[in-house]
Coordinates of C-alpha atoms and ligand atoms in Angstrom, one line a residue:
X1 CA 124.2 -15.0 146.6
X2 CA 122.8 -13.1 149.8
X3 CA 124.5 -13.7 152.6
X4 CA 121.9 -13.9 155.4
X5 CA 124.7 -13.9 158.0
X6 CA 127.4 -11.7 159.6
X7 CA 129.6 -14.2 156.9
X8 CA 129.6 -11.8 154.0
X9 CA 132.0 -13.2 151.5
X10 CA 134.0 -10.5 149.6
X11 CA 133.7 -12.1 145.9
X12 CA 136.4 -9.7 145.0
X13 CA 139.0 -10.7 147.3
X14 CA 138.2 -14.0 145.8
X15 CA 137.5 -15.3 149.0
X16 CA 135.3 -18.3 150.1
X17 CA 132.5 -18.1 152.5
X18 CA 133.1 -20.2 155.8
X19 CA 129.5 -21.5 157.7
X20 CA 128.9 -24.8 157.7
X21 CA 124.8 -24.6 157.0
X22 CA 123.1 -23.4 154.0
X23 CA 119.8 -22.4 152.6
X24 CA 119.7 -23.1 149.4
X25 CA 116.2 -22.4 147.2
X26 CA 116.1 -25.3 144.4
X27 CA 114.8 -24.6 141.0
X28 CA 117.3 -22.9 139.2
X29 CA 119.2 -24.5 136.6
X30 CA 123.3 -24.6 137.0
X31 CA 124.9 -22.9 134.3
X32 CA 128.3 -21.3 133.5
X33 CA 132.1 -22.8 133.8
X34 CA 134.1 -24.4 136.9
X35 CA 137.6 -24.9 137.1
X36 CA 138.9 -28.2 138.1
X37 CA 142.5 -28.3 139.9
X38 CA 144.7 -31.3 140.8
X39 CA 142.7 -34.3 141.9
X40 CA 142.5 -34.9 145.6
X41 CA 143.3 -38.4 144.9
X42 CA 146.7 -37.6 143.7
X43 CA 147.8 -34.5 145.4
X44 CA 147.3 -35.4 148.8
X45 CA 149.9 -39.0 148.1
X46 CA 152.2 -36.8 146.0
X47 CA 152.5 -35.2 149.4
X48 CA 153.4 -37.7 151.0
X49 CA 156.1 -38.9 148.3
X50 CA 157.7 -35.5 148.9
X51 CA 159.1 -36.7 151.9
X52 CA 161.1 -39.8 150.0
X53 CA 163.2 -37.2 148.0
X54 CA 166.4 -36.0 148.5
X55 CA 166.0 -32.3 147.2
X56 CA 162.7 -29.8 147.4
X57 CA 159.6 -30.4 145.3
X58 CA 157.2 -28.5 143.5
X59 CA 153.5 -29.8 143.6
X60 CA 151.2 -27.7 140.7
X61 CA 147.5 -27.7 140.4
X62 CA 147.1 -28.1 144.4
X63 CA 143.2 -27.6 145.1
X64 CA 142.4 -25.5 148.3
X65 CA 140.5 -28.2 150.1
X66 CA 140.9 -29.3 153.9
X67 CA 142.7 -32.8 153.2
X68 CA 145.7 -30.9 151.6
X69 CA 146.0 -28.7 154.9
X70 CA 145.7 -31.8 157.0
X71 CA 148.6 -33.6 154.8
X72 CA 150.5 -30.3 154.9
X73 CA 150.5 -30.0 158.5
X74 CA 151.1 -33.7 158.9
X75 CA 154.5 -33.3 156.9
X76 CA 155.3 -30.1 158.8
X77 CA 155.1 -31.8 161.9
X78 CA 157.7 -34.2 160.8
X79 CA 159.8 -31.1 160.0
X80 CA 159.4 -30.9 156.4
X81 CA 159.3 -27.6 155.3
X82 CA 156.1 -26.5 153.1
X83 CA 155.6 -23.0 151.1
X84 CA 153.1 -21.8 148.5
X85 CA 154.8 -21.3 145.6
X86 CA 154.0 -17.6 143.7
X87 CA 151.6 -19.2 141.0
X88 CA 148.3 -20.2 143.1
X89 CA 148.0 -23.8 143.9
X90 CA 152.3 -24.6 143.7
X91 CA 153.3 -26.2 146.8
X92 CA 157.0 -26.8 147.8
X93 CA 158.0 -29.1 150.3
X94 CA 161.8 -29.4 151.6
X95 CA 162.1 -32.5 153.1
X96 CA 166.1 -32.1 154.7
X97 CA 164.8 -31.3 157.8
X98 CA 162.2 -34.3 158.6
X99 CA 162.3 -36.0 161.8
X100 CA 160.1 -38.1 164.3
X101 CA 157.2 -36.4 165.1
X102 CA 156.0 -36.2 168.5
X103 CA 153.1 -38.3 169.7
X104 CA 150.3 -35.2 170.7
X105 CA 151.3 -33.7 167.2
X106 CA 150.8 -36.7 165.6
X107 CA 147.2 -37.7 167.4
X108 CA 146.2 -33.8 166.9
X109 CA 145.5 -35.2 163.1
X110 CA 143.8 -38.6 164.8
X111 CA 140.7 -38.9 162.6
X112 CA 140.8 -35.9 160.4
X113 CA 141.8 -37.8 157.1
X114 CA 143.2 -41.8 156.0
X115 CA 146.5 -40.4 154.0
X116 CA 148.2 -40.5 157.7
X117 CA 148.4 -44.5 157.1
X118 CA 150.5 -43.5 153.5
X119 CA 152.8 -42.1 155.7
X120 CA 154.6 -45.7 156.9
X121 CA 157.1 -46.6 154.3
X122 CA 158.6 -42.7 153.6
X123 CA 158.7 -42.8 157.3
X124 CA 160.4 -45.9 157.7
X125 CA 163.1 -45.2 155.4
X126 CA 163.7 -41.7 156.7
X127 CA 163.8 -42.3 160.3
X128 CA 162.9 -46.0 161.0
X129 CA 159.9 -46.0 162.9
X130 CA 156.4 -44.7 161.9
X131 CA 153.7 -43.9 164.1
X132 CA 149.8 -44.1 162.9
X133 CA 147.1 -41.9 164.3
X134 CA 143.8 -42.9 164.4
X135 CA 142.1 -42.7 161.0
X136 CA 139.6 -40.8 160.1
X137 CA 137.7 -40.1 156.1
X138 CA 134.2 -40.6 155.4
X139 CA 132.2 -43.6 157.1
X140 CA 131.0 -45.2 154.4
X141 CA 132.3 -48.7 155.6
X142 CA 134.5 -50.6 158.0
X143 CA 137.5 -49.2 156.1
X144 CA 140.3 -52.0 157.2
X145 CA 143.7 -51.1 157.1
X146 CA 145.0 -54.9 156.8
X147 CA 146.0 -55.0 153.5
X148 CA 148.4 -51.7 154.3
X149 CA 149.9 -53.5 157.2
X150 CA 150.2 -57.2 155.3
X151 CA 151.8 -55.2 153.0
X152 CA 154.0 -53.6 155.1
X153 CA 155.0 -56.6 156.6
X154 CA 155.7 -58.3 153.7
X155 CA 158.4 -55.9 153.4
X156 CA 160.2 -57.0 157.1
X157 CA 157.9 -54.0 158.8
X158 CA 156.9 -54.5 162.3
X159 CA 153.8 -53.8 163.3
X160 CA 152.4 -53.3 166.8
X161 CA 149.6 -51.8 168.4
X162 CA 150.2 -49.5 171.0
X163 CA 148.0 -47.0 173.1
X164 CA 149.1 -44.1 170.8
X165 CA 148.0 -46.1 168.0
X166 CA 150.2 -47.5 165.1
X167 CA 154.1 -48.0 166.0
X168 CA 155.6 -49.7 163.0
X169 CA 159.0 -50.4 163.0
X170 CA 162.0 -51.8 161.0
X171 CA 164.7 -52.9 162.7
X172 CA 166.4 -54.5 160.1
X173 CA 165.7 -52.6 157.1
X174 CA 162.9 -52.8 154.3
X175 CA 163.7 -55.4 151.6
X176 CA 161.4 -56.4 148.2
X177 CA 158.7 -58.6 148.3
X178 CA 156.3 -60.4 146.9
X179 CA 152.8 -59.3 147.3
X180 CA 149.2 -60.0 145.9
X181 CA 146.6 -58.0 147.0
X182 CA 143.1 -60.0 147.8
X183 CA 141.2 -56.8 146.3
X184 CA 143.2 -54.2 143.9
X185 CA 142.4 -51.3 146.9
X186 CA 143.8 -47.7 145.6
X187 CA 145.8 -47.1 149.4
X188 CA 147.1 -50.3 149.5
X189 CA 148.9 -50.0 146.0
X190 CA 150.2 -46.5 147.0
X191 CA 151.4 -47.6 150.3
X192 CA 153.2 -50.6 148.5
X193 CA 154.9 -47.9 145.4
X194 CA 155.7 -45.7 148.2
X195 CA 157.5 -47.9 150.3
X196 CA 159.2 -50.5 147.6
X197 CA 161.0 -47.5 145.8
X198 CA 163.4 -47.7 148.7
X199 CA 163.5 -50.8 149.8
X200 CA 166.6 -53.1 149.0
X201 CA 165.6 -55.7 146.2
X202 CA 162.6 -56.2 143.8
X203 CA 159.1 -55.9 144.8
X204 CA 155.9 -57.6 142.4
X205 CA 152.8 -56.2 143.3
X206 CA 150.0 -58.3 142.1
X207 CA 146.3 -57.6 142.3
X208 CA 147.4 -53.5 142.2
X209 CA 145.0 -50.9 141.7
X210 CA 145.5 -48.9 137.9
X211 CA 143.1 -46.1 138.8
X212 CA 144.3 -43.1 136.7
X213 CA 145.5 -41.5 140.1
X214 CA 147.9 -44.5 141.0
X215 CA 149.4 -43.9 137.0
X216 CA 150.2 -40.5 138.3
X217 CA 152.0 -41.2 141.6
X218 CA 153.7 -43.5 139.6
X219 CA 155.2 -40.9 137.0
X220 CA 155.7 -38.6 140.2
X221 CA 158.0 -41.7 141.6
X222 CA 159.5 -41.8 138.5
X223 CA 160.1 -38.1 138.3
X224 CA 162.2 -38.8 141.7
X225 CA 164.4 -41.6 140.3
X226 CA 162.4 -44.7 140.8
X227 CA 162.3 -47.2 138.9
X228 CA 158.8 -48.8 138.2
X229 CA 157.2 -50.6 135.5
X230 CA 153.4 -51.2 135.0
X231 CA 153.0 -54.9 133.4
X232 CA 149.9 -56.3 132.3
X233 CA 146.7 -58.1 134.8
X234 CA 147.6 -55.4 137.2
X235 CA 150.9 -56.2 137.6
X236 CA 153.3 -53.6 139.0
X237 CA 157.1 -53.9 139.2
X238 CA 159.1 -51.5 141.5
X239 CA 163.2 -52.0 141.4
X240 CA 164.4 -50.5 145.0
X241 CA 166.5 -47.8 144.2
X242 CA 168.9 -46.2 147.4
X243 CA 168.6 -42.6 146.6
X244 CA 165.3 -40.5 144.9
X245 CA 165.5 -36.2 144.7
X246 CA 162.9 -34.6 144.3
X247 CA 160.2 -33.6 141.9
X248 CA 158.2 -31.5 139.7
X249 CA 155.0 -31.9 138.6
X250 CA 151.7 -30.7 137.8
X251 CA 148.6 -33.2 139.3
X252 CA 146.2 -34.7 137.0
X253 CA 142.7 -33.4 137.5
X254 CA 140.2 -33.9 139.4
X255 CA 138.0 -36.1 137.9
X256 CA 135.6 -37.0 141.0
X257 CA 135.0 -32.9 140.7
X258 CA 134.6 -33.0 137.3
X259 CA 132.3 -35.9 137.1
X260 CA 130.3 -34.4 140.1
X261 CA 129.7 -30.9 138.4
X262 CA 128.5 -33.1 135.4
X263 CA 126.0 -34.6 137.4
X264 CA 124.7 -31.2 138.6
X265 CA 124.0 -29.7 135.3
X266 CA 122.5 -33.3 134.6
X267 CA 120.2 -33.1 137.5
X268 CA 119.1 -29.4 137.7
X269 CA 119.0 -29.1 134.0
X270 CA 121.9 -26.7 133.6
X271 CA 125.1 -26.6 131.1
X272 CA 128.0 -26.6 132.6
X273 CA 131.8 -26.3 131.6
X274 CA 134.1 -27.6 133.6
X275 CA 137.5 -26.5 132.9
X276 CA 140.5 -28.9 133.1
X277 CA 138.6 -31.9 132.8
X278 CA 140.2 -34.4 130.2
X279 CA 137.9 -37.3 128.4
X280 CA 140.6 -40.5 128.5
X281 CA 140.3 -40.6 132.6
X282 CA 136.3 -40.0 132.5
X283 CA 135.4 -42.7 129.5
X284 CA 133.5 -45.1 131.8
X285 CA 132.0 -42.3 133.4
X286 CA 131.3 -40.7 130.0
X287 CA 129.3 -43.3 128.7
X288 CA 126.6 -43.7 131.4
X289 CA 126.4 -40.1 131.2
X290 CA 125.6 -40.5 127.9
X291 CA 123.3 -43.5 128.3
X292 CA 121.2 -41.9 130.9
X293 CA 120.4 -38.8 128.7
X294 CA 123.3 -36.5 129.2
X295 CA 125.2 -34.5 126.5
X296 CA 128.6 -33.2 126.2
X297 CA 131.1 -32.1 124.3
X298 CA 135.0 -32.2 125.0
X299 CA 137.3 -29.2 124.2
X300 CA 140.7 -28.6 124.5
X301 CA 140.6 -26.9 127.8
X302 CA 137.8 -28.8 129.4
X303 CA 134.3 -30.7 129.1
X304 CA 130.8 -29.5 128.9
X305 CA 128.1 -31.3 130.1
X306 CA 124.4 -30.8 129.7
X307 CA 120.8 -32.7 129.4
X308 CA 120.2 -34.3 125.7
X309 CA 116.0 -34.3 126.1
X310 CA 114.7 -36.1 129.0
X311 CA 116.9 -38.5 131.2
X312 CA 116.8 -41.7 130.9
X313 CA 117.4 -44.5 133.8
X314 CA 120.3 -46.6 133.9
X315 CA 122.0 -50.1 135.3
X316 CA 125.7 -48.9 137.2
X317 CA 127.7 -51.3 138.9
X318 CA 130.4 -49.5 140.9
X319 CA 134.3 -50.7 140.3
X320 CA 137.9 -50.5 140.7
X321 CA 139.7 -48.2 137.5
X322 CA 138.9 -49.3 134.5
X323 CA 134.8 -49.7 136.0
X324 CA 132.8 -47.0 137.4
X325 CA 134.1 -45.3 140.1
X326 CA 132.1 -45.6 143.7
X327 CA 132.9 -41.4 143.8
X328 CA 130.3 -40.9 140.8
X329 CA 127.3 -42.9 142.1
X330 CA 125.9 -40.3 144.5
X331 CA 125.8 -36.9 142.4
X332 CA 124.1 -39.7 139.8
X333 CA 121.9 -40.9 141.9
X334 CA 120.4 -37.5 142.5
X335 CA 120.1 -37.0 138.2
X336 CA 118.5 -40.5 138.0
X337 CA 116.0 -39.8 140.4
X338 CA 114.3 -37.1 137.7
X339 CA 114.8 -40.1 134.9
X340 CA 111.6 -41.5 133.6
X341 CA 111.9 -45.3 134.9
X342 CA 113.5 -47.6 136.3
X343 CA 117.6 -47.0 137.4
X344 CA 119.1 -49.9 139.5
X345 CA 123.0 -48.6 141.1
X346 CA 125.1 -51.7 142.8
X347 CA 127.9 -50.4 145.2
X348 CA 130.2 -52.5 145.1
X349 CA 133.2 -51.2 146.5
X350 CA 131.9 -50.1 149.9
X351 CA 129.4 -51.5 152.0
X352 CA 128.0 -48.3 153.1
X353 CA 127.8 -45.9 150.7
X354 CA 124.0 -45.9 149.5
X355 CA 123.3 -44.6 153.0
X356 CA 123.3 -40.8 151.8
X357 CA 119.9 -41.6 149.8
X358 CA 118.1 -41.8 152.9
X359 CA 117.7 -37.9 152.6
X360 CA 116.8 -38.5 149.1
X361 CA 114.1 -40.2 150.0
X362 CA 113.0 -37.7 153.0
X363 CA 113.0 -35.3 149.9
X364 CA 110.4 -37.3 147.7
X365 CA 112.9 -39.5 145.9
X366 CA 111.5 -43.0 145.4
X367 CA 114.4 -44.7 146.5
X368 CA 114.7 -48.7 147.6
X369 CA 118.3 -49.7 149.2
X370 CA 118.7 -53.2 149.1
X371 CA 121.4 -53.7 151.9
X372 CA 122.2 -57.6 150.3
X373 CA 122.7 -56.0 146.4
X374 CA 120.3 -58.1 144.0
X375 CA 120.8 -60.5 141.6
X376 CA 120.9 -59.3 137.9
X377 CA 122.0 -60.9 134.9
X378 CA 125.2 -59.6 132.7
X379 CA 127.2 -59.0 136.1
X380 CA 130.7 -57.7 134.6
X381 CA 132.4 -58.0 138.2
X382 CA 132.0 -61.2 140.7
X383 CA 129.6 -60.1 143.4
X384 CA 131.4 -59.0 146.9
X385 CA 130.0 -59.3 149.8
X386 CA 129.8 -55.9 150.7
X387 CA 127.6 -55.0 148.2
X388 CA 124.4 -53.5 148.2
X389 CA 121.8 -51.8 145.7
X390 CA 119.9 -49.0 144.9
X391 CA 116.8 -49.2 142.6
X392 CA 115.6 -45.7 141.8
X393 CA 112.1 -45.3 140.2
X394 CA 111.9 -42.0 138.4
X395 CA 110.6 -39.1 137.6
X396 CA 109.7 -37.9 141.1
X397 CA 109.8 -34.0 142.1
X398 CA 112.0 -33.2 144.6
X399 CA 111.1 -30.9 147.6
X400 CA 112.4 -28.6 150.4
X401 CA 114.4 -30.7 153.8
X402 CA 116.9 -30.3 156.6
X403 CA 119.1 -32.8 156.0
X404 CA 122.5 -33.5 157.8
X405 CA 126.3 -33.8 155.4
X406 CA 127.2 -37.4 155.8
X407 CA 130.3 -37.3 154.0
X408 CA 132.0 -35.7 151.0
X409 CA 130.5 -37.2 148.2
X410 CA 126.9 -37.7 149.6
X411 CA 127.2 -34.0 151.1
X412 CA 127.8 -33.1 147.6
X413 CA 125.2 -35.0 146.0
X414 CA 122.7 -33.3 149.3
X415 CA 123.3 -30.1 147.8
X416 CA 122.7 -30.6 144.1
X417 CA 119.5 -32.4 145.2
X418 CA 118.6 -28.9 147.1
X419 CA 119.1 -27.3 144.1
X420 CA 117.1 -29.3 142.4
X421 CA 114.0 -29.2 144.5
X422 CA 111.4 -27.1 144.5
X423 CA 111.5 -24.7 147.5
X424 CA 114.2 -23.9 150.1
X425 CA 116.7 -26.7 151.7
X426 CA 118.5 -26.3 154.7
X427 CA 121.9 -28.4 154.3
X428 CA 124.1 -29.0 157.4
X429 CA 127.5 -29.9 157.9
X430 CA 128.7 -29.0 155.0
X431 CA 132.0 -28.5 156.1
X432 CA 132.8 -31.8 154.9
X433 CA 132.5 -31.0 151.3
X434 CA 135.6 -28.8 151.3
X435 CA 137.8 -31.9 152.3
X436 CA 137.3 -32.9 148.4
X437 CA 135.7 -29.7 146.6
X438 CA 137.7 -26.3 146.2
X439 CA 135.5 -23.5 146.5
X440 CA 132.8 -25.7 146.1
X441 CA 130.4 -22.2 147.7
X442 CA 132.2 -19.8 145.4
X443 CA 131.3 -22.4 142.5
X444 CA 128.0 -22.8 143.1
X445 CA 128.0 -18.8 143.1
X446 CA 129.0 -18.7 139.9
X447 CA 126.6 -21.3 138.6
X448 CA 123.4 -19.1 139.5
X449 CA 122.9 -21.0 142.6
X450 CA 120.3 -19.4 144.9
X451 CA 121.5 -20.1 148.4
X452 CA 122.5 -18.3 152.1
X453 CA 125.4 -19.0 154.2
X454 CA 123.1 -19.3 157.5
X455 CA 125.2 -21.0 159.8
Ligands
EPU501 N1 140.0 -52.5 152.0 C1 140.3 -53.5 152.9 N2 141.4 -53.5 153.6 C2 142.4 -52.5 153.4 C3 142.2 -51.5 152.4 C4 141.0 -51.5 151.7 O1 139.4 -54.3 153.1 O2 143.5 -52.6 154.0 C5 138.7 -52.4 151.3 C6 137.9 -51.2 151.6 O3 137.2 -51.4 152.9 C7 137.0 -51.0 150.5 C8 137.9 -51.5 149.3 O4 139.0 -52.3 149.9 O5 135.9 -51.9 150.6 C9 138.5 -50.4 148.5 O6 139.2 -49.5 149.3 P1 140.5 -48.7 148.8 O7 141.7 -49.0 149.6 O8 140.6 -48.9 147.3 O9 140.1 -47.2 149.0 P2 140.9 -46.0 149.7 O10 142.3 -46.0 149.2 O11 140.7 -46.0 151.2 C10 140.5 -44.3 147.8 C11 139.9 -42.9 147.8 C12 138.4 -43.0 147.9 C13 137.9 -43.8 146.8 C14 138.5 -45.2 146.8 C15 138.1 -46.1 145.6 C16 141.7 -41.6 148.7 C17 142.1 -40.7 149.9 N3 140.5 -42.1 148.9 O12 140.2 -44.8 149.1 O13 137.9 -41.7 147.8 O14 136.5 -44.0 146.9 O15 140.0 -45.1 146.8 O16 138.5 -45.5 144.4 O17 142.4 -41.7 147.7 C18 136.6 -39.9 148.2 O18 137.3 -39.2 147.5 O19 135.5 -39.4 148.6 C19 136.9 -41.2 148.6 C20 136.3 -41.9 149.5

């Protein structure tokens, strides 16, 4: 990497170049190993569980990515104490200290990240009364929060709006209850487990997300003394306990990261290992790698993924855990746009997340969004009505744009679609990427990318 700025990033201090604009010359296969850590998903909730304990715990696997500093200053505003532990990526929080934050410390986190809304029941216990900044997190839909606050209220929570944003209070304690979500969303389970481990009585949470993350706050809860059982149909019961300590425990990995890297040695024909990845979370993912012409091979220590002959196109349909996750379409999207034929991709989760392939497009991609999905026989999930679809006729060469981050995943995808096409890319705002992606620049170093730090 040359660094065309007054950013020159000392690779031997380890250390990650900052700039938020690249120029990055496409062309050049991806090939060496990444290291996942812990996966955003997780970490950032196991945060948050942190402040339910009793005693000090020890987070491992931590990635170095903005949402962790945003959490981490979020619990030290409440007074919990957080330290690096000595092995890189251990955490400790000491939550004997936690209090009410003030309002302007609260707000200064007002649209920086969605975990502040995971922050209600912990809060609630601890000191009664929780207090919700604006959220923020990639715009790739309306993004309600009504199934946190049903929730909530389901558990004797009071909810008001205020100028400040959120006050939720409960004046007479938090008690079980008996809740079915109308879709199994991933931060409305957690914001159920995290507030039923304390609350006097039995809660049922029907309709409950099982994504591999949620099974790992789970054992992290259970680490702490709670008592929660996982039945079947998405059924989860949680037995109020008074009392939880603290924790140990090392996240699960990243497997958004891992399935993303996967998708860039897919698209720019490269072979790539990526270290820590595991196979059970990734098998859905696995398979339509598979399907659309990828190879790989699992080891002990990791995955490595790389083209098997030409690429082939593919039907996806986005879903909740056990399906395809929504966080694998984009970096797909790019490998399926150099796929001989026809790929169709419904997004079902969000009603906004096909956006991103605008720039696709503006880079030679022969991409049609259909904003009212299509119909299509063997449909393994209902229809929603958010969903929309993207039919991707391949093989077209990509070439040379300016495009603009929209948000982590598509910002991701943006970049391996640079390094895919021929000539050189200018990709802005990329900023956003290290919300989800450690060292994502570093990374990309390592892989043979050919790219500046220019702004
Ligand atoms: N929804 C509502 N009301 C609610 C909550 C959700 O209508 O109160 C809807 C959402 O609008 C969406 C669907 O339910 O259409 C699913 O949302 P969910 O609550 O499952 O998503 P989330 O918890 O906000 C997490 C991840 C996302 C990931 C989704 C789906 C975190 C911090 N975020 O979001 O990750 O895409 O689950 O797996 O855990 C990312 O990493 O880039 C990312 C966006």
């Amino acid at each position: 990497m040359k660094s065309a700025l007054s950013v020159t990033p000392d690779r031997s201090a380890g250390e990650e170049p900052e700039g938020d604009v690249l120029a990055i010359r496409g062309g050049r296969p991806l090939t060496g190993r990444v290291e996942v850590k812990g996966a955003k998903n997780l970490v950032t909730k196991a945060m948050v569980a942190a402040l339910l304990g009793g005693t000090t715990s020890t987070l491992r696997d931590v990635p170095d990515i903005s949402d962790v500093k945003v959490v981490r200053s979020l619990l030290e505003v409440h007074g919990v104490k957080v330290w690096d532990g000595e092995d890189e990526g251990t955490l400790h929080f000491d939550p004997s200290g936690a209090v009410a934050a003030h309002f302007e410390a609260i707000d200064a986190h007002a649209g920086a990240s969605r975990i502040p809304i995971l922050f209600c029941g912990p809060l609630l216990h601890l000191l009664g009364e929780a207090l919700i900044p604006d959220l923020g997190g990639c715009r790739i839909g309306d993004r309600p929060i009504n199934f946190h606050m049903d929730a909530l209220r389901a558990f004797g929570a009071v909810v008001d709006k205020s100028y400040e944003g959120i006050r939720i209070t409960a004046p007479d304690g938090l008690h079980g209850a008996n809740i079915e979500l109308p879709y199994p969303s991933v931060g409305a389970t957690e914001q159920v487990l995290l507030t039923a481990v304390k609350a006097k009585g039995t809660t049922e949470l029907r309709n409950a997300a099982i994504e591999p993350e949620i099974m790992d706050l789970i054992a992290v809860l259970q680490k702490m003394g709670a008592i929660i059982s996982y039945e079947p149909n998405r059924v989860i019961l949680i037995e109020g306990v008074d009392e939880l300590r603290g924790y140990d425990h090392r996240a699960i990995f990243d497997r958004n990261e891992a399935a993303s890297w996967a998708c860039a040695a897919l698209a720019t024909d490269g072979d790539i290992f990526v270290g820590g990845a595991k196979q059970q979370e990734m098998l859905t993912f696995l398979n339509v790698f598979r399907k659309a012409g990828g190879w790989f091979d699992v080891h002990e220590d990791g995955i490595q993924f790389r083209r098997d002959g030409a690429l082939k196109p593919v039907v996806v349909e986005t879903d909740v855990h056990p399906g395809f996750m929504t966080d694998w379409q984009q970096p797909l999207i790019v490998a399926l746009t150099q796929a001989t034929g026809t790929s169709t991709v419904h997004e079902t989760v969000y009603e906004n997340r096909l956006g991103f392939t605008q720039a696709l497009v503006q880079m030679g991609a022969d991409i049609v969004v259909h904003p009212q999905g299509i119909d299509s026989a063997d449909r393994r999930v209902p229809r929603r009505a958010l969903e929309q679809a993207a039919v991707i006729n391949g093989p077209t060469p990509l070439h040379a744009a300016d495009v603009e981050v929209p948000d982590l995943r598509g910002g991701y995808s943006y970049v391996i679609a640079a390094l895919t096409a021929e000539g050189e890319s200018v990709v802005r705002n990329v900023g956003i990427i290290r919300r989800g992606y450690e060292k994502f620049l570093t990374k990309l170093d390592d892989l043979g990318a050919d790219f500046d730090v220019i702004g």
